[in-house]
Amino acid sequence: MTAPRLEIDLSKIRHNAQVLVKKLADRGIGVSGVTKAMLGNPLFANTLLSAGIRGLADSRVEDIENMRKAGVDGQMELIRSPMLSQAARVVKSANISLNTELETIAALSAAAGAQNCVHGILLMVELGDLREGIMPSDLEDMVRRTLAFPNIRLDGIGTNLACQNGVVPDARNMGELSALADAIDATFDRTFPVVSGGNSANLNWALGEGKKGRINNLRLGEAILLGCEPLHRQPLDGLYADAFVLVAEVIECKTKPSQPTGTIGQTAFGAAKSAANSGPIRQALLAIGHADTDPTGLAPIHQSLKVLGASSDHLILDTQDQTCPIGSEVAFSLNYSALIHAMASPFVTKQYHQNSASRGSIAAA
Ligand SMILES: *Cc1c(COP(=O)(O)O)cnc(C)c1O
């Protein structure tokens, strides 16, 4: 089989999506399925739809265009603020986009006018994480100006936390978002239907005790893919954490000293880790590196294998008591960073399958 390759179990992903859709529906919250880590892959997108997710969301226009071209159904939402230079493509491919800049909304309205359509908008509010968002004190004015555009429909508001500064979604900031939704409804005497509370980092709050207020949507990627919440990377009850396995091939296996010889400077990727002298070790070289994934986000599935380091095209393992003959394969689990880099690398073959029985188990309550 070709290596390196990413084995993707769509039945585990479907299961994760179904569980999250159900649990959140019980709390009045709908799910937008985020496809960006999978580059808008149509098999993945259709898996989400078959799990009961109605809206798909992606950060890249290119991914949304690819899903449309492949005939994927359903509402599509652009979750990164549109580039002005892509306004026409955004309006053509996405039903909705998340926005914070009036100039961009003006361009979207003009593009929608030219295409004879109406484009939906969510206004994103800054609630402390300091990535995208309108300051809360400016929201009312932004709503008023947004409503004045002829080819724009304002569907509601949203926020995004835990991405730039790790701000935890909690009763306080979610309460503030609900209060802002109530305030604009009152001021403009209508109900803006969507209040989108955030991403996978919102799940502890969303599934926990306490009122959910006006929050009726979450945009979920990582939790569906990796079965964990991103704040503490804890497994979520009832979800598979092993839908993805990265496999690489051994190209050298030799006994070598545990410490390098010579004067030590930097490597291509910064300062080298210093190793303790533990005598000669059995070392395996794998044909995978920074050009394929984020090596720091890989964990060998076989517990006794240990990653010593990586360069552009090589990963170095201490094989301990394992034999790793050349030509054999080593399997890894991946974190979110390793996953998105592997997905985006042309060197990593993606292999989709549907057999959740093959490996691993569901996290227990
Ligand atoms: C990436 C992203 C998401 C999804 O985040 P996950 O942690 O993968 O659930 C949601 N909203 C926005 C704005 C994003 O950029």
JSON list of C-alpha atoms and ligand atoms in Angstrom, two decimals, residues 34 36-37 59 79-80 98 124 131-132 159-160 163 198-201 219-223 225 230 233 336, ligand 1:
[
{"chain": "A", "resi": 34, "resn": "VAL", "atom": "CA", "xyz": [-17.09, 22.37, 9.70]},
{"chain": "A", "resi": 36, "resn": "LYS", "atom": "CA", "xyz": [-12.15, 22.98, 6.59]},
{"chain": "A", "resi": 37, "resn": "ALA", "atom": "CA", "xyz": [-9.80, 20.41, 8.13]},
{"chain": "A", "resi": 59, "resn": "SER", "atom": "CA", "xyz": [-13.14, 28.77, 6.04]},
{"chain": "A", "resi": 79, "resn": "ILE", "atom": "CA", "xyz": [-16.77, 30.99, 8.44]},
{"chain": "A", "resi": 80, "resn": "ARG", "atom": "CA", "xyz": [-13.72, 33.14, 7.78]},
{"chain": "A", "resi": 98, "resn": "LEU", "atom": "CA", "xyz": [-19.56, 35.49, 8.81]},
{"chain": "A", "resi": 124, "resn": "MET", "atom": "CA", "xyz": [-19.41, 38.23, 14.50]},
{"chain": "A", "resi": 131, "resn": "ARG", "atom": "CA", "xyz": [-9.52, 37.24, 16.84]},
{"chain": "A", "resi": 132, "resn": "GLU", "atom": "CA", "xyz": [-12.40, 38.35, 14.56]},
{"chain": "A", "resi": 159, "resn": "THR", "atom": "CA", "xyz": [-18.87, 34.75, 18.22]},
{"chain": "A", "resi": 160, "resn": "ASN", "atom": "CA", "xyz": [-15.68, 32.74, 18.20]},
{"chain": "A", "resi": 163, "resn": "CYS", "atom": "CA", "xyz": [-8.78, 30.32, 18.95]},
{"chain": "A", "resi": 198, "resn": "GLY", "atom": "CA", "xyz": [-18.76, 29.15, 18.75]},
{"chain": "A", "resi": 199, "resn": "ASN", "atom": "CA", "xyz": [-16.78, 26.01, 17.92]},
{"chain": "A", "resi": 200, "resn": "SER", "atom": "CA", "xyz": [-15.85, 22.67, 19.52]},
{"chain": "A", "resi": 201, "resn": "ALA", "atom": "CA", "xyz": [-14.45, 24.56, 22.52]},
{"chain": "A", "resi": 219, "resn": "ARG", "atom": "CA", "xyz": [-19.91, 25.30, 14.34]},
{"chain": "A", "resi": 220, "resn": "LEU", "atom": "CA", "xyz": [-18.17, 21.97, 14.98]},
{"chain": "A", "resi": 221, "resn": "GLY", "atom": "CA", "xyz": [-15.07, 20.53, 13.35]},
{"chain": "A", "resi": 222, "resn": "GLU", "atom": "CA", "xyz": [-12.51, 19.03, 15.72]},
{"chain": "A", "resi": 223, "resn": "ALA", "atom": "CA", "xyz": [-15.01, 17.36, 18.06]},
{"chain": "A", "resi": 225, "resn": "LEU", "atom": "CA", "xyz": [-13.20, 14.49, 13.69]},
{"chain": "A", "resi": 230, "resn": "PRO", "atom": "CA", "xyz": [-10.09, 21.41, 22.30]},
{"chain": "A", "resi": 233, "resn": "ARG", "atom": "CA", "xyz": [-8.13, 17.86, 24.70]},
{"chain": "A", "resi": 336, "resn": "TYR", "atom": "CA", "xyz": [-5.67, 18.61, 15.10]},
{"chain": "B", "resi": 1, "resn": "LIG", "atom": "C1", "xyz": [-12.38, 26.58, 12.61]},
{"chain": "B", "resi": 1, "resn": "LIG", "atom": "C2", "xyz": [-13.57, 27.31, 13.05]},
{"chain": "B", "resi": 1, "resn": "LIG", "atom": "C3", "xyz": [-14.62, 26.62, 13.66]},
{"chain": "B", "resi": 1, "resn": "LIG", "atom": "C4", "xyz": [-14.54, 25.15, 13.99]},
{"chain": "B", "resi": 1, "resn": "LIG", "atom": "O1", "xyz": [-13.61, 24.94, 15.03]},
{"chain": "B", "resi": 1, "resn": "LIG", "atom": "P1", "xyz": [-13.41, 23.49, 15.69]},
{"chain": "B", "resi": 1, "resn": "LIG", "atom": "O2", "xyz": [-12.57, 23.76, 16.88]},
{"chain": "B", "resi": 1, "resn": "LIG", "atom": "O3", "xyz": [-12.74, 22.65, 14.68]},
{"chain": "B", "resi": 1, "resn": "LIG", "atom": "O4", "xyz": [-14.75, 22.99, 16.05]},
{"chain": "B", "resi": 1, "resn": "LIG", "atom": "C5", "xyz": [-15.75, 27.33, 14.00]},
{"chain": "B", "resi": 1, "resn": "LIG", "atom": "N1", "xyz": [-15.86, 28.65, 13.75]},
{"chain": "B", "resi": 1, "resn": "LIG", "atom": "C6", "xyz": [-14.88, 29.35, 13.16]},
{"chain": "B", "resi": 1, "resn": "LIG", "atom": "C7", "xyz": [-15.07, 30.80, 12.92]},
{"chain": "B", "resi": 1, "resn": "LIG", "atom": "C8", "xyz": [-13.70, 28.71, 12.80]},
{"chain": "B", "resi": 1, "resn": "LIG", "atom": "O5", "xyz": [-12.71, 29.41, 12.23]}
]
